[in-house]
Structure formats: structure tokens, C-alpha cells
Short mmCIF file of C-alpha atoms and ligand atoms in Angstrom, two decimals:
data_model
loop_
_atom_site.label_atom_id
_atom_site.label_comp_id
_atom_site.label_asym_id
_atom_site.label_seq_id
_atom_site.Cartn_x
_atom_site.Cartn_y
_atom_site.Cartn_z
CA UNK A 1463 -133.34 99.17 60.82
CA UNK A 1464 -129.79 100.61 61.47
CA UNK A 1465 -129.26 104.31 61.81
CA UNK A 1466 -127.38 105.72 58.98
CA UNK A 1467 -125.30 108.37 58.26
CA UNK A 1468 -123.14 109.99 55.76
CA UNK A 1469 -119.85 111.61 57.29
CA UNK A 1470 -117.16 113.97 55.24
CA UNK A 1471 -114.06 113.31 56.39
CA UNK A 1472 -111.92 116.27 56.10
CA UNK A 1473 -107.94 115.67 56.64
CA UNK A 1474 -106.63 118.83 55.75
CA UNK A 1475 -102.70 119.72 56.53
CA UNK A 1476 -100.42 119.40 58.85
CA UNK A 1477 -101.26 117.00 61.92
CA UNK A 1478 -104.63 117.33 60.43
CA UNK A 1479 -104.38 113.49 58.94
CA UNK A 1480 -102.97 112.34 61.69
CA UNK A 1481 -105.46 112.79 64.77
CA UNK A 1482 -107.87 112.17 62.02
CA UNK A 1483 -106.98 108.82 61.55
CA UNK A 1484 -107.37 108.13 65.51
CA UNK A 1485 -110.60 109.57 65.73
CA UNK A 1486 -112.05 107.72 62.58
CA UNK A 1487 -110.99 104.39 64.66
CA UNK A 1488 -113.64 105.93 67.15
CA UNK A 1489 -115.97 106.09 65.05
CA UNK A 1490 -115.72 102.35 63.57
CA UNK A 1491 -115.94 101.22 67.25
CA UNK A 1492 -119.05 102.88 67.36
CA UNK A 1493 -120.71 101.76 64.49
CA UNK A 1494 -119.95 97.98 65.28
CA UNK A 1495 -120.78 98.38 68.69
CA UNK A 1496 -124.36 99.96 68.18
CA UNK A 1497 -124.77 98.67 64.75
CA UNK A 1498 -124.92 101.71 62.79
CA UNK A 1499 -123.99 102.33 59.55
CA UNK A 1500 -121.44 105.11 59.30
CA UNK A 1501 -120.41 106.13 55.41
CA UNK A 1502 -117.05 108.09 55.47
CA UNK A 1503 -115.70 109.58 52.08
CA UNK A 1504 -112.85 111.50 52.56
CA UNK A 1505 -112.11 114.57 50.12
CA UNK A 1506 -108.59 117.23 50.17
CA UNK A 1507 -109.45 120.50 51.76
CA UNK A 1508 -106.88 123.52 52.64
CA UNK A 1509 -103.14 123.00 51.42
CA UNK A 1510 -103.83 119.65 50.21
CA UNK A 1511 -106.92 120.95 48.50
CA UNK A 1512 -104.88 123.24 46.56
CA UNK A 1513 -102.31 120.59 45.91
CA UNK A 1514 -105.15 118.33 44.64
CA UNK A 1515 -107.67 120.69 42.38
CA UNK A 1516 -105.29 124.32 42.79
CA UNK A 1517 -108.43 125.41 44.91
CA UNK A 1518 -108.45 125.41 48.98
CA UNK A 1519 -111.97 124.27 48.94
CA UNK A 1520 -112.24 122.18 45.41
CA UNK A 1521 -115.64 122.04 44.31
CA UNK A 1522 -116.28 118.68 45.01
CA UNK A 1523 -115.35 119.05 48.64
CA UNK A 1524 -117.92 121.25 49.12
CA UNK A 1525 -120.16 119.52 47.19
CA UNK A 1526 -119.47 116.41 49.84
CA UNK A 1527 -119.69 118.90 52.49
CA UNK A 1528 -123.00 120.21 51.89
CA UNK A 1529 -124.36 116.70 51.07
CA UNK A 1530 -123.25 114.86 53.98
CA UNK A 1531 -124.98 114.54 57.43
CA UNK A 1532 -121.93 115.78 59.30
CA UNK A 1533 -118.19 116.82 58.34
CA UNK A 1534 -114.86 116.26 60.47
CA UNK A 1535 -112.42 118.51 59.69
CA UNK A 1536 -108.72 118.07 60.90
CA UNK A 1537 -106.75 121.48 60.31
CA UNK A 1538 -105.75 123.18 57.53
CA UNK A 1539 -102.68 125.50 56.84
CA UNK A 1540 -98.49 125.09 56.37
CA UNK A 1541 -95.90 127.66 55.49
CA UNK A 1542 -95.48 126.01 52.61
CA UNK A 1543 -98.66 127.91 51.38
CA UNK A 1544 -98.16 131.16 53.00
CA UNK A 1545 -96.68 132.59 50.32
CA UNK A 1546 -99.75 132.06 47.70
CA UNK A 1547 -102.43 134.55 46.94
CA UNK A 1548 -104.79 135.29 49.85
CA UNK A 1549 -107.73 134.25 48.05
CA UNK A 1550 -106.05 130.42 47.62
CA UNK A 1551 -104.37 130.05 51.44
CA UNK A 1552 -105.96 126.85 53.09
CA UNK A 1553 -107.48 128.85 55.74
CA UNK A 1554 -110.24 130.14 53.22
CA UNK A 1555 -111.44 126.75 53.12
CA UNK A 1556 -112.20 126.72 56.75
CA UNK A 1557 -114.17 130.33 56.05
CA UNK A 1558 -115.82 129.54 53.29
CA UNK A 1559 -117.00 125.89 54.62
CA UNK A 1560 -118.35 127.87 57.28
CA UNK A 1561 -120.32 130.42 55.79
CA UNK A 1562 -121.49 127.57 52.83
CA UNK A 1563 -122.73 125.84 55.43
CA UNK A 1564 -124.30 127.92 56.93
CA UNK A 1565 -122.64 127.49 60.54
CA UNK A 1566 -122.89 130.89 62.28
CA UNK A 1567 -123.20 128.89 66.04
CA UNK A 1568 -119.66 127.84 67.24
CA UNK A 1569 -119.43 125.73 70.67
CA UNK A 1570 -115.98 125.28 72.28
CA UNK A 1571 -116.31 123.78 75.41
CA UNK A 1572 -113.45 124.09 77.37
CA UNK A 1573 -113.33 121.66 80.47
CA UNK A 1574 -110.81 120.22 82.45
CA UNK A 1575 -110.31 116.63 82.78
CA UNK A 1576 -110.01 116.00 86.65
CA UNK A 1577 -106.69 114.09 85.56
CA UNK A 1578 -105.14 117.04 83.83
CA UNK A 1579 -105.39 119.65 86.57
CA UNK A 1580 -101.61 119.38 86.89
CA UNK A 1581 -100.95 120.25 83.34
CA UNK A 1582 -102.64 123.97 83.00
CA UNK A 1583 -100.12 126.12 83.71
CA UNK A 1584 -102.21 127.78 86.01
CA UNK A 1585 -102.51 126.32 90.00
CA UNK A 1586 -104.55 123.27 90.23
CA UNK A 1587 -107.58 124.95 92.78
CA UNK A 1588 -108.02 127.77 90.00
CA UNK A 1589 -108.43 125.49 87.16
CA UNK A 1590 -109.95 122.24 89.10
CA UNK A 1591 -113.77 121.42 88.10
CA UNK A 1592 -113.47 124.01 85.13
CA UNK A 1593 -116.33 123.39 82.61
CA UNK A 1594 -116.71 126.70 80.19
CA UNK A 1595 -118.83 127.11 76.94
CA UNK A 1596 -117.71 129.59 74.26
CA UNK A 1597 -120.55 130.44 72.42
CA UNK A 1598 -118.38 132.03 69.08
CA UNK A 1599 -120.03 133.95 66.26
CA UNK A 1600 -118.43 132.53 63.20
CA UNK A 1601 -120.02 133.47 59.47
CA UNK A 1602 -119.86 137.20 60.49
CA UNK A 1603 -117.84 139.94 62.35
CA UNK A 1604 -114.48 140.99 61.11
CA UNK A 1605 -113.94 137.90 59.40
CA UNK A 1606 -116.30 138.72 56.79
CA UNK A 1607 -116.94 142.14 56.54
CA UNK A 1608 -116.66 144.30 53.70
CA UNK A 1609 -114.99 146.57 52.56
CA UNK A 1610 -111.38 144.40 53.03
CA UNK A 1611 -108.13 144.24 51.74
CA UNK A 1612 -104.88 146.19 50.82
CA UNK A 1613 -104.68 149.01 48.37
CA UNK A 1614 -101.77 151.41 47.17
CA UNK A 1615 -102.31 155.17 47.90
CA UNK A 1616 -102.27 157.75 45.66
CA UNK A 1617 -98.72 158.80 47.59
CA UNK A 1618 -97.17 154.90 46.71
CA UNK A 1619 -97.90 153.86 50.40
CA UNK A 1620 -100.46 150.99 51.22
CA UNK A 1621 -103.44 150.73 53.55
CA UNK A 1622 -104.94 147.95 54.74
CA UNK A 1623 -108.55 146.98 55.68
CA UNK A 1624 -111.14 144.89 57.45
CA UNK A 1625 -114.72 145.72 58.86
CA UNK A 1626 -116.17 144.84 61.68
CA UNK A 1627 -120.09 144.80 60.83
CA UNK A 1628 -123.02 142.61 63.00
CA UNK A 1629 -126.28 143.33 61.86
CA UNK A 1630 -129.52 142.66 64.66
CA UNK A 1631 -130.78 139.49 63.22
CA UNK A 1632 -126.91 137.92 63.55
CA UNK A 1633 -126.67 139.07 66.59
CA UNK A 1634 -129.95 138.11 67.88
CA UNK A 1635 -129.61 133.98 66.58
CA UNK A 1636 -126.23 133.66 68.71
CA UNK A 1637 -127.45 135.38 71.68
CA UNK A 1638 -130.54 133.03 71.11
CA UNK A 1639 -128.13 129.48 70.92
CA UNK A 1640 -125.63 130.95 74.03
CA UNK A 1641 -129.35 131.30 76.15
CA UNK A 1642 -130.21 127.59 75.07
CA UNK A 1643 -126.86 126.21 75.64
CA UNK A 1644 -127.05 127.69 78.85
CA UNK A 1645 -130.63 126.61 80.01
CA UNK A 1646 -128.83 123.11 79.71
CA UNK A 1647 -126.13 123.92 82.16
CA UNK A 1648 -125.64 126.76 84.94
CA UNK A 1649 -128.09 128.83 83.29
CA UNK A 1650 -125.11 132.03 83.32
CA UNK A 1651 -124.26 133.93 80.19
CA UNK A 1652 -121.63 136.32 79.70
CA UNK A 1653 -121.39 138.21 76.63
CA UNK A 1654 -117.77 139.87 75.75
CA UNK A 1655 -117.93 142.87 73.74
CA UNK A 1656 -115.90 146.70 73.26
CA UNK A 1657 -118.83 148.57 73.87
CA UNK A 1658 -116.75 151.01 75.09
CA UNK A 1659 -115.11 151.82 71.84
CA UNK A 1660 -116.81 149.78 68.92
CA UNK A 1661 -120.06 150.95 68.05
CA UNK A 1662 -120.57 147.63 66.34
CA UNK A 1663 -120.50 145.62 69.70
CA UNK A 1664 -122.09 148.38 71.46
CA UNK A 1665 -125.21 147.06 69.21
CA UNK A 1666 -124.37 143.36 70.52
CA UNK A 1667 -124.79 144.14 74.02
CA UNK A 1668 -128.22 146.11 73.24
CA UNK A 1669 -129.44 143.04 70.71
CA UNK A 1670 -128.26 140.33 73.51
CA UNK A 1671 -130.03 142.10 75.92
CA UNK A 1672 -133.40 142.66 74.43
CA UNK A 1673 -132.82 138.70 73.54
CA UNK A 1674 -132.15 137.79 76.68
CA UNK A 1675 -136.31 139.33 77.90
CA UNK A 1676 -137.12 135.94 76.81
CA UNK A 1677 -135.04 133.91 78.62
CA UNK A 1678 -136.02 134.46 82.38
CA UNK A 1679 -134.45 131.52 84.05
CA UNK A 1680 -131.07 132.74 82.64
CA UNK A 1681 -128.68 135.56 84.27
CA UNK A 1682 -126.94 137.38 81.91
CA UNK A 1683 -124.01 139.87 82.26
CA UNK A 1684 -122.00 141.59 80.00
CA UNK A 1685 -117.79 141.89 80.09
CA UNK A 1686 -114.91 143.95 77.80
CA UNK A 1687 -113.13 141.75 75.86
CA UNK A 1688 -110.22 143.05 77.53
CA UNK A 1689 -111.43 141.72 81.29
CA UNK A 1690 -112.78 139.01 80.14
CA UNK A 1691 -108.82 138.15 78.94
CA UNK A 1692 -107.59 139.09 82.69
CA UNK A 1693 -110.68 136.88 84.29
CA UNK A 1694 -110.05 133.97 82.20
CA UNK A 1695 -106.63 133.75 83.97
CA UNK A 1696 -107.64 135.33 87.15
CA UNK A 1697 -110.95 133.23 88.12
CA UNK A 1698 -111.97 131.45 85.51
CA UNK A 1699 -114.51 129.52 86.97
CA UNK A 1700 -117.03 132.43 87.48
CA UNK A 1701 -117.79 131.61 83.60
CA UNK A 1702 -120.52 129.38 82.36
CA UNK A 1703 -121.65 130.15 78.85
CA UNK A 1704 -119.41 133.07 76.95
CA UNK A 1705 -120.74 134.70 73.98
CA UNK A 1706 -118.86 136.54 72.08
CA UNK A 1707 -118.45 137.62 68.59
CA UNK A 1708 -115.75 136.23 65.63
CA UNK A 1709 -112.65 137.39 66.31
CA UNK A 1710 -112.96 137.74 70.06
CA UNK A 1711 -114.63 134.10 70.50
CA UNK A 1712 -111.17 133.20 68.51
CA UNK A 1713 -109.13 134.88 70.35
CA UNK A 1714 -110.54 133.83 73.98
CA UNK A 1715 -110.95 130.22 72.88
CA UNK A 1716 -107.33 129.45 72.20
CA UNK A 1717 -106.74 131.05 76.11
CA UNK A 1718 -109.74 129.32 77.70
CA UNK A 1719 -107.95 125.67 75.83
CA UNK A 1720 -104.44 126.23 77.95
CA UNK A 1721 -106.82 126.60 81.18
CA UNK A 1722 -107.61 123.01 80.39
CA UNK A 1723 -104.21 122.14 79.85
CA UNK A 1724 -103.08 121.70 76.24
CA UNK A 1725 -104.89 123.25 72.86
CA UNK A 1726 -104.83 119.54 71.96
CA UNK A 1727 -107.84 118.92 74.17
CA UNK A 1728 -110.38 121.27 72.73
CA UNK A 1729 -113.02 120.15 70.59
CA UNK A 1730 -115.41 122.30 68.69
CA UNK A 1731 -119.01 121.85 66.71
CA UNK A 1732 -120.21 123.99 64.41
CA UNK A 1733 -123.82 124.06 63.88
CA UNK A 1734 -126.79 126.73 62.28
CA UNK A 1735 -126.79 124.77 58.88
CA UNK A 1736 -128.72 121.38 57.81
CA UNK A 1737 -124.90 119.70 57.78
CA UNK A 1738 -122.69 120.56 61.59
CA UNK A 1739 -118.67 120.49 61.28
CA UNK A 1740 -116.84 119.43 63.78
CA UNK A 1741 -112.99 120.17 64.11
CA UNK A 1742 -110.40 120.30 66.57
CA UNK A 1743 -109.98 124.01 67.95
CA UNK A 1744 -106.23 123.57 67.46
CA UNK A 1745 -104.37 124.43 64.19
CA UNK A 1746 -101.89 122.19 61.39
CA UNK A 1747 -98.75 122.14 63.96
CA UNK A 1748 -96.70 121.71 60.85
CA UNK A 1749 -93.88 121.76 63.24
CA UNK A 1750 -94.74 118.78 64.57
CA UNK A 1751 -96.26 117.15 61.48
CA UNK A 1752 -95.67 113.29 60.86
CA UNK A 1753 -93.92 112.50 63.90
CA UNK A 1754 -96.70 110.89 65.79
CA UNK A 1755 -96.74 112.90 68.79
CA UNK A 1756 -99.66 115.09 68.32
CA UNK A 1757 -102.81 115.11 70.48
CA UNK A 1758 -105.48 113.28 69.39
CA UNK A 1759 -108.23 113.88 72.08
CA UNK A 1760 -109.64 117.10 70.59
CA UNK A 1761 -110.18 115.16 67.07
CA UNK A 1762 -111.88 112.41 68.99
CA UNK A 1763 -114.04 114.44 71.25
CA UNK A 1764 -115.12 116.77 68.40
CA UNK A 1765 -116.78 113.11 67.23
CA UNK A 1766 -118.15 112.62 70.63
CA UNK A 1767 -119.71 116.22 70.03
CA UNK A 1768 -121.14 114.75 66.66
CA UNK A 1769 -122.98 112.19 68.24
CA UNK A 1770 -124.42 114.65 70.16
CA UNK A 1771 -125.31 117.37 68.45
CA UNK A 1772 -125.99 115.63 64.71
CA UNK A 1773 -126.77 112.29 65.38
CA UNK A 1774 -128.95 112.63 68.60
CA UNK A 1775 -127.05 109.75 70.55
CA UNK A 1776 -125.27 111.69 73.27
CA UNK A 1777 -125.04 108.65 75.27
CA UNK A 1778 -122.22 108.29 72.65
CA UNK A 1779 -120.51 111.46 73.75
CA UNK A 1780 -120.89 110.40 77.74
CA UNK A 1781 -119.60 107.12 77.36
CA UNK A 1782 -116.82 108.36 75.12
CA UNK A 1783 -115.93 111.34 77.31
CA UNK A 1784 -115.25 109.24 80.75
CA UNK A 1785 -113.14 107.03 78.43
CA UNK A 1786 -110.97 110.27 77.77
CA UNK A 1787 -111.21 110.79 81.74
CA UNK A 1788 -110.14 107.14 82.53
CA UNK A 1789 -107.32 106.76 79.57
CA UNK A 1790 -106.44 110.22 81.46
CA UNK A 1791 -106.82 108.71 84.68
CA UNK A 1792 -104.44 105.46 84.18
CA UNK A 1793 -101.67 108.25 83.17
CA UNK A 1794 -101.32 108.18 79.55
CA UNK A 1795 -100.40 111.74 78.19
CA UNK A 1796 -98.99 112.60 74.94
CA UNK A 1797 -96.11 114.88 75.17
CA UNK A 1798 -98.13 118.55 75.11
CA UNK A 1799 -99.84 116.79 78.84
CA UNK A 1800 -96.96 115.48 80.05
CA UNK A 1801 -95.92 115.87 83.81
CA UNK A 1802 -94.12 114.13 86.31
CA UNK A 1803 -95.26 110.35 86.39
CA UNK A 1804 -97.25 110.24 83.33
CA UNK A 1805 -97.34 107.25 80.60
CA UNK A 1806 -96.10 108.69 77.39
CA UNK A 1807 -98.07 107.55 74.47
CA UNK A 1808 -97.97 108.99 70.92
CA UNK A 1809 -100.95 110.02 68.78
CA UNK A 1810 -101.54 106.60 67.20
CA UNK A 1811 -100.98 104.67 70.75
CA UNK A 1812 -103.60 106.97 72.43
CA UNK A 1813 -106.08 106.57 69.80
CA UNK A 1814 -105.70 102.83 70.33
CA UNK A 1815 -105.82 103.24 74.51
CA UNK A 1816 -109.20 105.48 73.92
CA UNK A 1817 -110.61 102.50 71.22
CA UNK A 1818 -109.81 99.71 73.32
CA UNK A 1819 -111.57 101.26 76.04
CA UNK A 1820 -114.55 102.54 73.94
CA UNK A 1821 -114.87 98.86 73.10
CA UNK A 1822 -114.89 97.52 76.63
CA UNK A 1823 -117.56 100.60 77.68
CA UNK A 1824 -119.95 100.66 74.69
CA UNK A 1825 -122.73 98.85 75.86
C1 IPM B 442 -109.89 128.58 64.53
C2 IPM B 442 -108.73 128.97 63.66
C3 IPM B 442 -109.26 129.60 62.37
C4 IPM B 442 -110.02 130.84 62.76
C5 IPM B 442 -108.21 129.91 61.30
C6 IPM B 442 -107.33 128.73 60.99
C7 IPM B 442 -108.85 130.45 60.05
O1 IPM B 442 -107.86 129.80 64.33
O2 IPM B 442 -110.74 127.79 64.09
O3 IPM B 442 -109.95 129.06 65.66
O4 IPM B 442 -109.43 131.91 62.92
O5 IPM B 442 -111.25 130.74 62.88
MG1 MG B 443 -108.32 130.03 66.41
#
């Protein structure tokens, strides 16, 4: 019988339709090529959500969210909604997808394509062979905590407010899925906290640390967010598995991406939930909405990731990521990886190069 599975497809804003639409050509290739049967139904989330239903996250999106096997998000967000009530801004449908689902484990992989070394703007020998994990916290931490918001003082003036709140058990199920992530590759975790000035985090390092008694194999180590910052740019390749709470694992994901290159490389999964979303770790671009030059190859290894991590077939993801390599290799770049010698393609064109190719390599 064929495999079957039911996918959300998420658009969103911005670029978000765009690379999208390239990475749902992936996954047609797949399902002819290994006969599966792949149900997409799309639904409006973040500025187009609002547009659609005036809510970021209409009910029925998260209805076909939470029914689905997987979701693909694109990106949410535009100025044209900045000016709205905080409560409505697209970016509350990425939060609230998140903690809906139930998808507290976020895995940004940042690693360099061997034909890319040339377009970090760091040297070639730092950022050459580069293959980091961030392991992010992402349904807790300053994100979510409570109390939050902006009130007026007694004196007219306003203050403003977010917490920063982990409790053990949160802390304890991420530690848990950065040790298992990392038994499956170098077997080195690093968590990033302010221990020396957050309380909060001081608790992290003590939780990952009594977590980590049951992981022998793996050496842990601990790091201030603020080193870990310098590192990244210094010697990044000393890191094999970060951990590191919401904000921070935000934070140090964008920087790890540029080691790699472009932002418009990294793909993400989010998992902890029956239902994983997967989504590019890059934003909307609004500025550079609908003109076809965007980077697809996040969107379309966040798919590879969903092979992987929801559908079990990570020869899928393989096959799919030495595609990337060779469409790399032959010299296509869109414009955010382009350097001397390099093919310019835009988004559309390099979702067909990677599809052609998938075709040809699919066995
Ligand atoms: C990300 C994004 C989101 C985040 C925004 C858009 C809410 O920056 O996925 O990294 O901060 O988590
Ligand atoms: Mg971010």
C-alpha cells in the first residue's frame, strides 16, 4: 500500500509564497518518484491570515494544523501589519502554532555546503566543513512568560514588561532532545546560558547538568551567551550540538545561518507535538517580496527535514541534500550566494534546477 500523509501548507507573507511554491514542486517529485501519496491543503496564516478571517492564526488554520501529519510554514510578517494591535501581528501565529502544537524542540542545523564556503563572510578555512545543531527552546522562556506587556504609571510614564521563567521539567525535555541529537553526531553539547546574571538560566545549567548523568557517551560544557556570540565568529567549528533557551537559540541561530553563507539556507523542524512544523529560519523579506529572487533552499531543505524527522524516510533528506550540494556545485546561486563566477538563477529557476535533479537522483 502507499504511504500516506496529510501536509498543511502554510504560505504566510512576504516571500513566504514564493519559496513555498518551489519546495511544494519537491515534494510532488517525491511522491511520484516513491509512490506516495502526499495530501497538501493550504490555509492563510500571519498577515494574510488576518487579511482572510481578521485573525493571524484563523481557527481553521489551526484546526488543519493540529490535524495534519506535518505543517510547512513559509514566513509570516510585513510592515503593512506593524501597526495593528499586538495581539493580531502575524508573528503570533508563528507563537501560538508553536505552543498549540506543542513544539517545545527546535533544530536549526546550520551547515555549510562545501560549494558555498566562498560566500560566508567569514575566511573559507574558518567556516569550511561547518556542520552545527542549535538545539532552541521554543514554547517557553521570555517568549511566553508572564507577567508581559506595557502599562501607564501612576506618574503618566509607561513601563514595559516580559519574564523570563523555565521551570525543571522544560528544561530537563530540551536538555534531553540536544543529548539525543547529539548521540547521533559528535556526541558534544554546549549549553548557552547567563548564569552569571539570570537566576533563571542559572537553573538551566544545574537542570542540563543533572540531565546530562544519563547520557555518558556525551561531553557536555556550558558557555555565556555572550562568548558563545564571540566563538561563533571566532572558531566556530569547536560546536557540535548548542542548546540554548528561546530568545538566545533565536538570537544565535540567525548568526550561526551567515556562517553558512546566506539566512536563505537555513532550515528548521520543530518537533515535541504529535504534528512537527517545518519552516525556513529566515523571515517575510517584504523588501524583496514578488520579485523572484529569494532563496529557496531553506524552504526545500526544511522538507528534506520532514522526511526525516515525520515521515521516517531520511533517505529522502540524503538524496535531496547532495542535490542542494551538486545544484551548488554546478554554480547556480541566487543573488544572497552570489560570488565571482556563479550562475545566477532566481527562486523559481532554482526550484526547477533542485527538481530536475531530484528527479534524475530519486531512485
Ligand atoms: C524565528 C523568527 C520568529 C521568532 C519571529 C518571526 C516570531 O525570528 O523563527 O526565528 O522570533 O521565533
Ligand atoms: Mg529568528
Amino acid at each position: 500500500m502507499n504511504q500516506e500523509f496529510n501536509i498543511t501548507v502554510l504560505p504566510g507573507d512576504g516571500i513566504g509564497p514564493e519559496v513555498i511554491r518551489e519546495a511544494v514542486k519537491i515534494l510532488k517529485i517525491v511522491e511520484s518518484k516513491k509512490n506516495l501519496k502526499l495530501n497538501l491543503t493550504e490555509a492563510p496564516v500571519g498577515g494574510a491570515g488576518y487579511e482572510a478571517a481578521g485573525h493571524p492564526l484563523p481557527e481553521d488554520t489551526l484546526k488543519a494544523a493540529q490535524s495534519a501529519d506535518a505543517v510547512l510554514l513559509g514566513a509570516v510578517g510585513g510592515p503593512q501589519w506593524e501597526k495593528i494591535d499586538f495581539s493580531l501581528r502575524p508573528e503570533r501565529a508563528l507563537l501560538g502554532l508553536r505552543s498549540n502544537l506543542g513544539l517545545f524542540a527546535n533544530l536549526r542545523p546550520a551547515k555549510i555546503f562545501a560549494p558555498l564556503a566562498d560566500a560566508s563572510t567569514l575566511k573559507p578555512e574558518v567556516v569550511e566543513g561547518l556542520d552545527i545543531m542549535v538545539v532552541r527552546e521554543l514554547t517557553g522562556g521570555i517568549y511566553f512568560g508572564e507577567p508581559r506587556g506595557v502599562e501607564t504609571l501612576p506618574d503618566g510614564t509607561r513601563k514595559g514588561v516580559n519574564t523570563l521563567v523555565y521551570t525543571e521539567p522544560e528544561i530537563e525535555r530540551i536538555a534531553k532532545v540536544a543529548f539525543d541529537v547529539a548521540g547521533k553526531r559528535d556526541k558534544n553539547v554546549c549549553s548557552v546560558d547567563k548564569a552569571n546574571v539570570l537566576e533563571c538560566t542559572g537553573l538551566w545549567r544545574e537542570v542540563v547538568t543533572q540531565t546530562h548523568e544519563e547520557y555518558k557517551d556525551i561531553t557536555l560544557s556550558h558557555m555565556y551567551v555572550d562568548n558563545c556570540a564571540m566563538q561563533l565568529v571566532r572558531n566556530p567549528k569547536q560546536f557540535d550540538v548548542i542548546v540554548t533557551t528561546n530568545m538566545f537559540g533565536d538570537i544565535l541561530s540567525d548568526q550561526a545561518s551567515m556562517l553558512t553563507g546566506s539566512i536563505g539556507m537555513l532550515p528548521s523542524a520543530s518537533l515535541g507535538g504529535k504534528t512537527a512544523m517545518y519552516e525556513p529560519i529566515h523571515g517575510s523579506a517584504p523588501d524583496i517580496a514578488g520579485k523572484d529572487i529569494a532563496n529557496p533552499l531553506a524552504t526545500i531543505l526544511s522538507v528534506g527535514m520532514m522526511f526525516k524527522y515525520s515521515f521516517n524516510l531520511e533517505y529522502v533528506t540524503t538524496v535531496l541534500e547532495k542535490v542542494v550540494d551538486d545544484i551548488l556545485g554546478q554554480g547556480y546561486r541566487t543573488k544572497d550566494i552570489l560570488s565571482d563566477g556563479g550562475k545566477e538563477v532566481g527562486c523559481a529557476a532554482m526550484g526547477d534546477r533542485v527538481a530536475e535533479e531530484l528527479e534524475k537522483q530519486l531512485g
